Amino acid sequence: MEINFIPWNVNPEIANIMGISLRYYGILFAGGIFLSIFVLKSIFKNENIPLDKLDTLIIYGVLGIFVGARLGHCLFYEPSYYLSHPWEIILPISFVPDGGIKFIGYQGLASHGGALGLIIALFFYSRATTQSMINTVDLIAVVAALSGAFIRIANLMNSEIIGSPTTKPWGFIFERVDNVPRHPAQLYEAICYFLIFAVMIRLYKTKRAKLRNGFLFGLLLVLIFTARFIIEFFKENQVGFEDSMTLNMGQLLSLPYILIGLAFMVYGLIKTKRDKQRDELLITQD
Protein backbone atom coordinates (compact mmCIF):
# COMPACT_ATOMS: atom_id res chain seq x y z
CA MET A 1 0.00 0.00 0.00
CA GLU A 2 1.35 3.39 -0.99
CA ILE A 3 1.41 5.94 1.83
CA ASN A 4 1.01 9.60 0.91
CA PHE A 5 2.96 11.67 3.40
CA ILE A 6 2.48 15.39 3.93
CA PRO A 7 5.04 17.57 2.14
CA TRP A 8 6.09 20.65 4.12
CA ASN A 9 8.16 23.40 2.55
CA VAL A 10 6.90 26.67 4.04
CA ASN A 11 9.25 29.63 3.74
CA PRO A 12 9.75 30.88 7.33
CA GLU A 13 10.15 34.42 6.03
CA ILE A 14 6.95 36.19 5.04
CA ALA A 15 8.68 39.28 3.70
CA ASN A 16 11.94 41.19 3.89
CA ILE A 17 11.48 44.91 4.35
CA MET A 18 14.60 47.06 4.11
CA GLY A 19 16.75 44.20 5.36
CA ILE A 20 14.41 43.39 8.26
CA SER A 21 12.97 39.89 8.07
CA LEU A 22 9.27 39.45 8.87
CA ARG A 23 8.87 35.83 9.92
CA TYR A 24 6.05 33.53 10.99
CA TYR A 25 7.93 32.74 14.17
CA GLY A 26 7.92 36.31 15.43
CA ILE A 27 4.26 36.86 14.56
CA LEU A 28 3.12 33.63 16.24
CA PHE A 29 5.35 34.20 19.27
CA ALA A 30 3.90 37.67 19.78
CA GLY A 31 0.38 36.55 18.88
CA GLY A 32 0.40 33.82 21.52
CA ILE A 33 1.52 36.28 24.19
CA PHE A 34 -1.09 38.88 23.20
CA LEU A 35 -3.89 36.31 23.21
CA SER A 36 -2.76 35.08 26.63
CA ILE A 37 -2.79 38.66 27.90
CA PHE A 38 -6.33 39.12 26.55
CA VAL A 39 -7.54 36.10 28.54
CA LEU A 40 -5.51 37.14 31.58
CA LYS A 41 -7.21 40.55 31.53
CA SER A 42 -10.58 38.86 32.08
CA ILE A 43 -9.08 36.81 34.90
CA PHE A 44 -7.70 39.93 36.60
CA LYS A 45 -11.12 41.54 36.41
CA ASN A 46 -12.70 38.43 37.89
CA GLU A 47 -10.14 38.48 40.73
CA ASN A 48 -10.73 42.22 41.32
CA ILE A 49 -7.06 42.99 40.69
CA PRO A 50 -6.40 46.52 39.28
CA LEU A 51 -5.54 46.37 35.60
CA ASP A 52 -2.52 48.60 36.10
CA LYS A 53 -0.99 45.58 37.87
CA LEU A 54 -1.50 43.62 34.66
CA ASP A 55 0.41 46.24 32.68
CA THR A 56 3.33 45.86 35.07
CA LEU A 57 3.05 42.08 34.93
CA ILE A 58 3.24 42.13 31.13
CA ILE A 59 6.54 44.03 31.20
CA TYR A 60 8.12 41.74 33.79
CA GLY A 61 6.66 38.58 32.27
CA VAL A 62 7.62 39.19 28.62
CA LEU A 63 11.17 40.19 29.59
CA GLY A 64 11.50 37.18 31.88
CA ILE A 65 10.23 34.72 29.28
CA PHE A 66 12.38 36.06 26.47
CA VAL A 67 15.61 36.48 28.44
CA GLY A 68 15.17 33.11 30.16
CA ALA A 69 14.31 31.28 26.93
CA ARG A 70 17.25 32.83 25.10
CA LEU A 71 19.78 32.14 27.83
CA GLY A 72 18.34 28.66 28.32
CA HIS A 73 18.98 27.73 24.70
CA CYS A 74 22.43 29.29 24.56
CA LEU A 75 23.67 27.80 27.83
CA PHE A 76 21.88 24.42 27.85
CA TYR A 77 22.15 23.44 24.19
CA GLU A 78 25.03 25.34 22.54
CA PRO A 79 27.25 26.74 25.31
CA SER A 80 30.55 26.40 23.47
CA TYR A 81 29.31 28.36 20.43
CA TYR A 82 27.62 31.18 22.31
CA LEU A 83 30.39 31.59 24.87
CA SER A 84 32.70 32.24 21.93
CA HIS A 85 30.09 34.47 20.21
CA PRO A 86 28.54 36.20 23.23
CA TRP A 87 27.09 39.12 21.26
CA GLU A 88 24.76 36.71 19.45
CA ILE A 89 23.11 35.87 22.77
CA ILE A 90 21.82 39.43 23.03
CA LEU A 91 21.95 40.84 19.51
CA PRO A 92 20.16 39.22 16.51
CA ILE A 93 23.20 39.79 14.26
CA SER A 94 26.26 37.93 13.07
CA PHE A 95 29.54 39.39 11.81
CA VAL A 96 30.36 38.02 8.35
CA PRO A 97 33.95 37.47 7.05
CA ASP A 98 33.95 40.54 4.77
CA GLY A 99 33.43 42.77 7.79
CA GLY A 100 29.71 43.26 7.32
CA ILE A 101 26.80 42.50 9.61
CA LYS A 102 24.05 39.99 8.88
CA PHE A 103 20.66 40.04 10.60
CA ILE A 104 20.00 36.45 11.75
CA GLY A 105 17.20 36.86 14.28
CA TYR A 106 17.08 35.00 17.58
CA GLN A 107 17.65 31.42 16.47
CA GLY A 108 17.03 29.41 19.59
CA LEU A 109 14.64 29.79 22.51
CA ALA A 110 14.32 27.07 25.17
CA SER A 111 10.99 26.58 26.95
CA HIS A 112 12.70 25.37 30.12
CA GLY A 113 14.69 28.57 30.33
CA GLY A 114 11.58 30.61 29.53
CA ALA A 115 9.70 29.00 32.42
CA LEU A 116 12.56 29.70 34.83
CA GLY A 117 12.92 33.26 33.54
CA LEU A 118 9.20 33.87 34.08
CA ILE A 119 9.34 32.58 37.65
CA ILE A 120 12.29 34.84 38.46
CA ALA A 121 10.52 37.80 36.82
CA LEU A 122 7.39 37.12 38.88
CA PHE A 123 9.45 37.28 42.06
CA PHE A 124 10.54 40.82 41.18
CA TYR A 125 7.01 41.70 40.03
CA SER A 126 5.69 40.60 43.41
CA ARG A 127 8.27 42.72 45.20
CA ALA A 128 7.49 45.76 43.05
CA THR A 129 3.68 45.57 43.31
CA THR A 130 3.15 43.81 46.69
CA GLN A 131 0.97 41.29 44.85
CA SER A 132 1.09 37.72 46.17
CA MET A 133 3.56 35.80 44.04
CA ILE A 134 1.89 32.45 44.61
CA ASN A 135 -1.49 33.86 43.59
CA THR A 136 0.05 35.49 40.52
CA VAL A 137 1.69 32.27 39.30
CA ASP A 138 -1.65 30.49 39.71
CA LEU A 139 -3.34 33.04 37.45
CA ILE A 140 -0.59 32.96 34.83
CA ALA A 141 -0.73 29.16 34.90
CA VAL A 142 -4.26 29.33 33.51
CA VAL A 143 -3.09 30.92 30.24
CA ALA A 144 0.57 29.87 29.93
CA ALA A 145 -0.04 26.77 27.78
CA LEU A 146 -1.78 28.93 25.19
CA SER A 147 1.43 30.81 24.43
CA GLY A 148 3.34 27.53 24.34
CA ALA A 149 0.99 26.15 21.69
CA PHE A 150 1.56 29.15 19.42
CA ILE A 151 5.32 28.84 19.81
CA ARG A 152 5.24 25.20 18.73
CA ILE A 153 3.20 26.14 15.65
CA ALA A 154 5.90 28.74 14.99
CA ASN A 155 8.50 25.95 15.19
CA LEU A 156 6.49 24.05 12.59
CA MET A 157 6.55 27.06 10.26
CA ASN A 158 10.34 27.16 10.70
CA SER A 159 10.67 23.41 9.99
CA GLU A 160 12.61 23.12 13.26
CA ILE A 161 12.48 20.83 16.29
CA ILE A 162 11.52 18.10 13.84
CA GLY A 163 10.34 14.63 14.75
CA SER A 164 12.03 11.30 14.27
CA PRO A 165 11.40 9.23 11.11
CA THR A 166 8.00 7.54 10.84
CA THR A 167 5.92 5.42 8.48
CA LYS A 168 2.64 6.83 9.78
CA PRO A 169 0.45 8.40 7.07
CA TRP A 170 0.42 11.73 8.93
CA GLY A 171 4.20 11.96 8.72
CA PHE A 172 5.55 15.29 7.45
CA ILE A 173 8.36 15.54 4.92
CA PHE A 174 10.26 18.65 5.99
CA GLU A 175 11.73 19.40 2.59
CA ARG A 176 13.96 22.14 3.96
CA VAL A 177 15.67 19.50 6.10
CA ASP A 178 15.56 16.25 4.13
CA ASN A 179 13.14 13.94 2.30
CA VAL A 180 12.46 11.64 5.24
CA PRO A 181 8.86 11.33 6.57
CA ARG A 182 8.92 12.43 10.20
CA HIS A 183 6.61 12.78 13.18
CA PRO A 184 5.18 16.33 13.27
CA ALA A 185 6.36 16.64 16.88
CA GLN A 186 5.66 20.37 16.87
CA LEU A 187 1.98 19.66 16.17
CA TYR A 188 1.85 16.94 18.83
CA GLU A 189 3.13 19.41 21.38
CA ALA A 190 0.90 22.27 20.20
CA ILE A 191 -2.20 20.06 20.44
CA CYS A 192 -1.19 18.96 23.94
CA TYR A 193 -0.75 22.58 25.00
CA PHE A 194 -4.14 23.62 23.61
CA LEU A 195 -5.73 20.74 25.55
CA ILE A 196 -3.85 21.73 28.70
CA PHE A 197 -5.08 25.32 28.29
CA ALA A 198 -8.67 24.02 27.97
CA VAL A 199 -8.23 21.98 31.18
CA MET A 200 -6.70 24.91 33.08
CA ILE A 201 -9.36 27.44 32.07
CA ARG A 202 -12.10 24.95 32.91
CA LEU A 203 -10.65 24.25 36.35
CA TYR A 204 -10.26 27.96 37.01
CA LYS A 205 -13.89 28.65 36.14
CA THR A 206 -15.36 25.73 38.10
CA LYS A 207 -12.93 24.94 40.94
CA ARG A 208 -11.12 28.20 41.69
CA ALA A 209 -12.23 28.32 45.34
CA LYS A 210 -10.66 24.90 46.01
CA LEU A 211 -7.59 25.16 43.79
CA ARG A 212 -5.45 27.94 45.22
CA ASN A 213 -2.09 28.58 46.86
CA GLY A 214 0.01 27.32 43.97
CA PHE A 215 -2.04 24.26 43.00
CA LEU A 216 -2.84 25.53 39.49
CA PHE A 217 0.80 26.49 38.95
CA GLY A 218 1.95 23.06 40.06
CA LEU A 219 -0.61 21.33 37.87
CA LEU A 220 0.54 23.33 34.86
CA LEU A 221 4.18 22.33 35.44
CA VAL A 222 3.24 18.66 35.75
CA LEU A 223 1.06 18.66 32.61
CA ILE A 224 3.35 20.75 30.41
CA PHE A 225 6.60 19.00 31.25
CA THR A 226 5.10 15.49 31.32
CA ALA A 227 3.83 16.14 27.80
CA ARG A 228 7.23 17.53 26.84
CA PHE A 229 9.02 14.51 28.34
CA ILE A 230 6.87 12.03 26.39
CA ILE A 231 6.93 13.91 23.07
CA GLU A 232 10.74 14.08 23.21
CA PHE A 233 10.70 10.36 22.34
CA PHE A 234 9.25 11.36 18.95
CA LYS A 235 11.77 14.15 18.28
CA GLU A 236 15.19 14.31 16.77
CA ASN A 237 17.85 15.47 19.22
CA GLN A 238 18.54 19.16 18.83
CA VAL A 239 22.30 18.99 19.35
CA GLY A 240 24.88 16.29 18.70
CA PHE A 241 25.93 15.54 22.27
CA GLU A 242 22.38 14.29 23.03
CA ASP A 243 22.85 11.29 20.74
CA SER A 244 24.88 9.48 23.40
CA MET A 245 22.35 10.19 26.18
CA THR A 246 19.61 7.80 27.34
CA LEU A 247 17.36 10.76 28.04
CA ASN A 248 17.98 13.91 26.03
CA MET A 249 18.49 17.40 27.45
CA GLY A 250 14.82 18.33 27.09
CA GLN A 251 13.77 15.30 29.12
CA LEU A 252 16.39 15.80 31.82
CA LEU A 253 15.39 19.44 32.20
CA SER A 254 11.71 18.45 32.40
CA LEU A 255 12.11 16.15 35.42
CA PRO A 256 12.85 18.87 38.01
CA TYR A 257 9.85 20.87 36.81
CA ILE A 258 7.56 17.84 37.20
CA LEU A 259 8.80 17.24 40.75
CA ILE A 260 8.46 20.92 41.65
CA GLY A 261 4.96 20.90 40.16
CA LEU A 262 3.92 17.93 42.30
CA ALA A 263 5.27 19.70 45.38
CA PHE A 264 3.25 22.81 44.61
CA MET A 265 0.09 20.75 44.08
CA VAL A 266 0.47 19.04 47.46
CA TYR A 267 1.29 22.33 49.18
CA GLY A 268 -1.67 24.06 47.53
CA LEU A 269 -4.15 21.41 48.66
CA ILE A 270 -2.83 21.38 52.25
CA LYS A 271 -2.63 25.17 52.53
CA THR A 272 -6.12 25.71 51.10
CA LYS A 273 -7.57 23.10 53.45
CA ARG A 274 -5.91 24.73 56.47
CA ASP A 275 -7.10 28.19 55.39
CA LYS A 276 -10.66 26.88 55.10
CA GLN A 277 -10.48 25.28 58.56
CA ARG A 278 -9.11 28.53 60.01
CA ASP A 279 -11.88 30.59 58.44
CA GLU A 280 -14.54 28.17 59.70
CA LEU A 281 -13.05 28.37 63.19
CA LEU A 282 -13.12 32.17 63.14
CA ILE A 283 -16.76 32.13 62.03
CA THR A 284 -17.61 29.72 64.86
CA GLN A 285 -15.85 31.92 67.42
CA ASP A 286 -17.73 34.99 66.21
CSV table of C-alpha atoms in Angstrom, one decimal:
chain,number,residue,atom,x,y,z
A,1,MET,CA,0.0,0.0,0.0
A,2,GLU,CA,1.4,3.4,-1.0
A,3,ILE,CA,1.4,5.9,1.8
A,4,ASN,CA,1.0,9.6,0.9
A,5,PHE,CA,3.0,11.7,3.4
A,6,ILE,CA,2.5,15.4,3.9
A,7,PRO,CA,5.0,17.6,2.1
A,8,TRP,CA,6.1,20.6,4.1
A,9,ASN,CA,8.2,23.4,2.5
A,10,VAL,CA,6.9,26.7,4.0
A,11,ASN,CA,9.2,29.6,3.7
A,12,PRO,CA,9.8,30.9,7.3
A,13,GLU,CA,10.2,34.4,6.0
A,14,ILE,CA,6.9,36.2,5.0
A,15,ALA,CA,8.7,39.3,3.7
A,16,ASN,CA,11.9,41.2,3.9
A,17,ILE,CA,11.5,44.9,4.3
A,18,MET,CA,14.6,47.1,4.1
A,19,GLY,CA,16.7,44.2,5.4
A,20,ILE,CA,14.4,43.4,8.3
A,21,SER,CA,13.0,39.9,8.1
A,22,LEU,CA,9.3,39.5,8.9
A,23,ARG,CA,8.9,35.8,9.9
A,24,TYR,CA,6.0,33.5,11.0
A,25,TYR,CA,7.9,32.7,14.2
A,26,GLY,CA,7.9,36.3,15.4
A,27,ILE,CA,4.3,36.9,14.6
A,28,LEU,CA,3.1,33.6,16.2
A,29,PHE,CA,5.4,34.2,19.3
A,30,ALA,CA,3.9,37.7,19.8
A,31,GLY,CA,0.4,36.5,18.9
A,32,GLY,CA,0.4,33.8,21.5
A,33,ILE,CA,1.5,36.3,24.2
A,34,PHE,CA,-1.1,38.9,23.2
A,35,LEU,CA,-3.9,36.3,23.2
A,36,SER,CA,-2.8,35.1,26.6
A,37,ILE,CA,-2.8,38.7,27.9
A,38,PHE,CA,-6.3,39.1,26.6
A,39,VAL,CA,-7.5,36.1,28.5
A,40,LEU,CA,-5.5,37.1,31.6
A,41,LYS,CA,-7.2,40.5,31.5
A,42,SER,CA,-10.6,38.9,32.1
A,43,ILE,CA,-9.1,36.8,34.9
A,44,PHE,CA,-7.7,39.9,36.6
A,45,LYS,CA,-11.1,41.5,36.4
A,46,ASN,CA,-12.7,38.4,37.9
A,47,GLU,CA,-10.1,38.5,40.7
A,48,ASN,CA,-10.7,42.2,41.3
A,49,ILE,CA,-7.1,43.0,40.7
A,50,PRO,CA,-6.4,46.5,39.3
A,51,LEU,CA,-5.5,46.4,35.6
A,52,ASP,CA,-2.5,48.6,36.1
A,53,LYS,CA,-1.0,45.6,37.9
A,54,LEU,CA,-1.5,43.6,34.7
A,55,ASP,CA,0.4,46.2,32.7
A,56,THR,CA,3.3,45.9,35.1
A,57,LEU,CA,3.1,42.1,34.9
A,58,ILE,CA,3.2,42.1,31.1
A,59,ILE,CA,6.5,44.0,31.2
A,60,TYR,CA,8.1,41.7,33.8
A,61,GLY,CA,6.7,38.6,32.3
A,62,VAL,CA,7.6,39.2,28.6
A,63,LEU,CA,11.2,40.2,29.6
A,64,GLY,CA,11.5,37.2,31.9
A,65,ILE,CA,10.2,34.7,29.3
A,66,PHE,CA,12.4,36.1,26.5
A,67,VAL,CA,15.6,36.5,28.4
A,68,GLY,CA,15.2,33.1,30.2
A,69,ALA,CA,14.3,31.3,26.9
A,70,ARG,CA,17.2,32.8,25.1
A,71,LEU,CA,19.8,32.1,27.8
A,72,GLY,CA,18.3,28.7,28.3
A,73,HIS,CA,19.0,27.7,24.7
A,74,CYS,CA,22.4,29.3,24.6
A,75,LEU,CA,23.7,27.8,27.8
A,76,PHE,CA,21.9,24.4,27.8
A,77,TYR,CA,22.1,23.4,24.2
A,78,GLU,CA,25.0,25.3,22.5
A,79,PRO,CA,27.2,26.7,25.3
A,80,SER,CA,30.6,26.4,23.5
A,81,TYR,CA,29.3,28.4,20.4
A,82,TYR,CA,27.6,31.2,22.3
A,83,LEU,CA,30.4,31.6,24.9
A,84,SER,CA,32.7,32.2,21.9
A,85,HIS,CA,30.1,34.5,20.2
A,86,PRO,CA,28.5,36.2,23.2
A,87,TRP,CA,27.1,39.1,21.3
A,88,GLU,CA,24.8,36.7,19.4
A,89,ILE,CA,23.1,35.9,22.8
A,90,ILE,CA,21.8,39.4,23.0
A,91,LEU,CA,22.0,40.8,19.5
A,92,PRO,CA,20.2,39.2,16.5
A,93,ILE,CA,23.2,39.8,14.3
A,94,SER,CA,26.3,37.9,13.1
A,95,PHE,CA,29.5,39.4,11.8
A,96,VAL,CA,30.4,38.0,8.3
A,97,PRO,CA,34.0,37.5,7.0
A,98,ASP,CA,34.0,40.5,4.8
A,99,GLY,CA,33.4,42.8,7.8
A,100,GLY,CA,29.7,43.3,7.3
A,101,ILE,CA,26.8,42.5,9.6
A,102,LYS,CA,24.1,40.0,8.9
A,103,PHE,CA,20.7,40.0,10.6
A,104,ILE,CA,20.0,36.4,11.7
A,105,GLY,CA,17.2,36.9,14.3
A,106,TYR,CA,17.1,35.0,17.6
A,107,GLN,CA,17.6,31.4,16.5
A,108,GLY,CA,17.0,29.4,19.6
A,109,LEU,CA,14.6,29.8,22.5
A,110,ALA,CA,14.3,27.1,25.2
A,111,SER,CA,11.0,26.6,26.9
A,112,HIS,CA,12.7,25.4,30.1
A,113,GLY,CA,14.7,28.6,30.3
A,114,GLY,CA,11.6,30.6,29.5
A,115,ALA,CA,9.7,29.0,32.4
A,116,LEU,CA,12.6,29.7,34.8
A,117,GLY,CA,12.9,33.3,33.5
A,118,LEU,CA,9.2,33.9,34.1
A,119,ILE,CA,9.3,32.6,37.6
A,120,ILE,CA,12.3,34.8,38.5
A,121,ALA,CA,10.5,37.8,36.8
A,122,LEU,CA,7.4,37.1,38.9
A,123,PHE,CA,9.4,37.3,42.1
A,124,PHE,CA,10.5,40.8,41.2
A,125,TYR,CA,7.0,41.7,40.0
A,126,SER,CA,5.7,40.6,43.4
A,127,ARG,CA,8.3,42.7,45.2
A,128,ALA,CA,7.5,45.8,43.1
A,129,THR,CA,3.7,45.6,43.3
A,130,THR,CA,3.1,43.8,46.7
A,131,GLN,CA,1.0,41.3,44.9
A,132,SER,CA,1.1,37.7,46.2
A,133,MET,CA,3.6,35.8,44.0
A,134,ILE,CA,1.9,32.4,44.6
A,135,ASN,CA,-1.5,33.9,43.6
A,136,THR,CA,0.1,35.5,40.5
A,137,VAL,CA,1.7,32.3,39.3
A,138,ASP,CA,-1.6,30.5,39.7
A,139,LEU,CA,-3.3,33.0,37.4
A,140,ILE,CA,-0.6,33.0,34.8
A,141,ALA,CA,-0.7,29.2,34.9
A,142,VAL,CA,-4.3,29.3,33.5
A,143,VAL,CA,-3.1,30.9,30.2
A,144,ALA,CA,0.6,29.9,29.9
A,145,ALA,CA,0.0,26.8,27.8
A,146,LEU,CA,-1.8,28.9,25.2
A,147,SER,CA,1.4,30.8,24.4
A,148,GLY,CA,3.3,27.5,24.3
A,149,ALA,CA,1.0,26.2,21.7
A,150,PHE,CA,1.6,29.1,19.4
A,151,ILE,CA,5.3,28.8,19.8
A,152,ARG,CA,5.2,25.2,18.7
A,153,ILE,CA,3.2,26.1,15.7
A,154,ALA,CA,5.9,28.7,15.0
A,155,ASN,CA,8.5,25.9,15.2
A,156,LEU,CA,6.5,24.1,12.6
A,157,MET,CA,6.5,27.1,10.3
A,158,ASN,CA,10.3,27.2,10.7
A,159,SER,CA,10.7,23.4,10.0
A,160,GLU,CA,12.6,23.1,13.3
A,161,ILE,CA,12.5,20.8,16.3
A,162,ILE,CA,11.5,18.1,13.8
A,163,GLY,CA,10.3,14.6,14.8
A,164,SER,CA,12.0,11.3,14.3
A,165,PRO,CA,11.4,9.2,11.1
A,166,THR,CA,8.0,7.5,10.8
A,167,THR,CA,5.9,5.4,8.5
A,168,LYS,CA,2.6,6.8,9.8
A,169,PRO,CA,0.5,8.4,7.1
A,170,TRP,CA,0.4,11.7,8.9
A,171,GLY,CA,4.2,12.0,8.7
A,172,PHE,CA,5.6,15.3,7.4
A,173,ILE,CA,8.4,15.5,4.9
A,174,PHE,CA,10.3,18.7,6.0
A,175,GLU,CA,11.7,19.4,2.6
A,176,ARG,CA,14.0,22.1,4.0
A,177,VAL,CA,15.7,19.5,6.1
A,178,ASP,CA,15.6,16.2,4.1
A,179,ASN,CA,13.1,13.9,2.3
A,180,VAL,CA,12.5,11.6,5.2
A,181,PRO,CA,8.9,11.3,6.6
A,182,ARG,CA,8.9,12.4,10.2
A,183,HIS,CA,6.6,12.8,13.2
A,184,PRO,CA,5.2,16.3,13.3
A,185,ALA,CA,6.4,16.6,16.9
A,186,GLN,CA,5.7,20.4,16.9
A,187,LEU,CA,2.0,19.7,16.2
A,188,TYR,CA,1.8,16.9,18.8
A,189,GLU,CA,3.1,19.4,21.4
A,190,ALA,CA,0.9,22.3,20.2
A,191,ILE,CA,-2.2,20.1,20.4
A,192,CYS,CA,-1.2,19.0,23.9
A,193,TYR,CA,-0.8,22.6,25.0
A,194,PHE,CA,-4.1,23.6,23.6
A,195,LEU,CA,-5.7,20.7,25.5
A,196,ILE,CA,-3.8,21.7,28.7
A,197,PHE,CA,-5.1,25.3,28.3
A,198,ALA,CA,-8.7,24.0,28.0
A,199,VAL,CA,-8.2,22.0,31.2
A,200,MET,CA,-6.7,24.9,33.1
A,201,ILE,CA,-9.4,27.4,32.1
A,202,ARG,CA,-12.1,24.9,32.9
A,203,LEU,CA,-10.7,24.3,36.4
A,204,TYR,CA,-10.3,28.0,37.0
A,205,LYS,CA,-13.9,28.7,36.1
A,206,THR,CA,-15.4,25.7,38.1
A,207,LYS,CA,-12.9,24.9,40.9
A,208,ARG,CA,-11.1,28.2,41.7
A,209,ALA,CA,-12.2,28.3,45.3
A,210,LYS,CA,-10.7,24.9,46.0
A,211,LEU,CA,-7.6,25.2,43.8
A,212,ARG,CA,-5.5,27.9,45.2
A,213,ASN,CA,-2.1,28.6,46.9
A,214,GLY,CA,0.0,27.3,44.0
A,215,PHE,CA,-2.0,24.3,43.0
A,216,LEU,CA,-2.8,25.5,39.5
A,217,PHE,CA,0.8,26.5,39.0
A,218,GLY,CA,1.9,23.1,40.1
A,219,LEU,CA,-0.6,21.3,37.9
A,220,LEU,CA,0.5,23.3,34.9
A,221,LEU,CA,4.2,22.3,35.4
A,222,VAL,CA,3.2,18.7,35.7
A,223,LEU,CA,1.1,18.7,32.6
A,224,ILE,CA,3.4,20.7,30.4
A,225,PHE,CA,6.6,19.0,31.2
A,226,THR,CA,5.1,15.5,31.3
A,227,ALA,CA,3.8,16.1,27.8
A,228,ARG,CA,7.2,17.5,26.8
A,229,PHE,CA,9.0,14.5,28.3
A,230,ILE,CA,6.9,12.0,26.4
A,231,ILE,CA,6.9,13.9,23.1
A,232,GLU,CA,10.7,14.1,23.2
A,233,PHE,CA,10.7,10.4,22.3
A,234,PHE,CA,9.3,11.4,18.9
A,235,LYS,CA,11.8,14.2,18.3
A,236,GLU,CA,15.2,14.3,16.8
A,237,ASN,CA,17.8,15.5,19.2
A,238,GLN,CA,18.5,19.2,18.8
A,239,VAL,CA,22.3,19.0,19.4
A,240,GLY,CA,24.9,16.3,18.7
A,241,PHE,CA,25.9,15.5,22.3
A,242,GLU,CA,22.4,14.3,23.0
A,243,ASP,CA,22.9,11.3,20.7
A,244,SER,CA,24.9,9.5,23.4
A,245,MET,CA,22.4,10.2,26.2
A,246,THR,CA,19.6,7.8,27.3
A,247,LEU,CA,17.4,10.8,28.0
A,248,ASN,CA,18.0,13.9,26.0
A,249,MET,CA,18.5,17.4,27.4
A,250,GLY,CA,14.8,18.3,27.1
A,251,GLN,CA,13.8,15.3,29.1
A,252,LEU,CA,16.4,15.8,31.8
A,253,LEU,CA,15.4,19.4,32.2
A,254,SER,CA,11.7,18.4,32.4
A,255,LEU,CA,12.1,16.1,35.4
A,256,PRO,CA,12.8,18.9,38.0
A,257,TYR,CA,9.8,20.9,36.8
A,258,ILE,CA,7.6,17.8,37.2
A,259,LEU,CA,8.8,17.2,40.8
A,260,ILE,CA,8.5,20.9,41.7
A,261,GLY,CA,5.0,20.9,40.2
A,262,LEU,CA,3.9,17.9,42.3
A,263,ALA,CA,5.3,19.7,45.4
A,264,PHE,CA,3.2,22.8,44.6
A,265,MET,CA,0.1,20.8,44.1
A,266,VAL,CA,0.5,19.0,47.5
A,267,TYR,CA,1.3,22.3,49.2
A,268,GLY,CA,-1.7,24.1,47.5
A,269,LEU,CA,-4.1,21.4,48.7
A,270,ILE,CA,-2.8,21.4,52.2
A,271,LYS,CA,-2.6,25.2,52.5
A,272,THR,CA,-6.1,25.7,51.1
A,273,LYS,CA,-7.6,23.1,53.5
A,274,ARG,CA,-5.9,24.7,56.5
A,275,ASP,CA,-7.1,28.2,55.4
A,276,LYS,CA,-10.7,26.9,55.1
A,277,GLN,CA,-10.5,25.3,58.6
A,278,ARG,CA,-9.1,28.5,60.0
A,279,ASP,CA,-11.9,30.6,58.4
A,280,GLU,CA,-14.5,28.2,59.7
A,281,LEU,CA,-13.1,28.4,63.2
A,282,LEU,CA,-13.1,32.2,63.1
A,283,ILE,CA,-16.8,32.1,62.0
A,284,THR,CA,-17.6,29.7,64.9
A,285,GLN,CA,-15.9,31.9,67.4
A,286,ASP,CA,-17.7,35.0,66.2
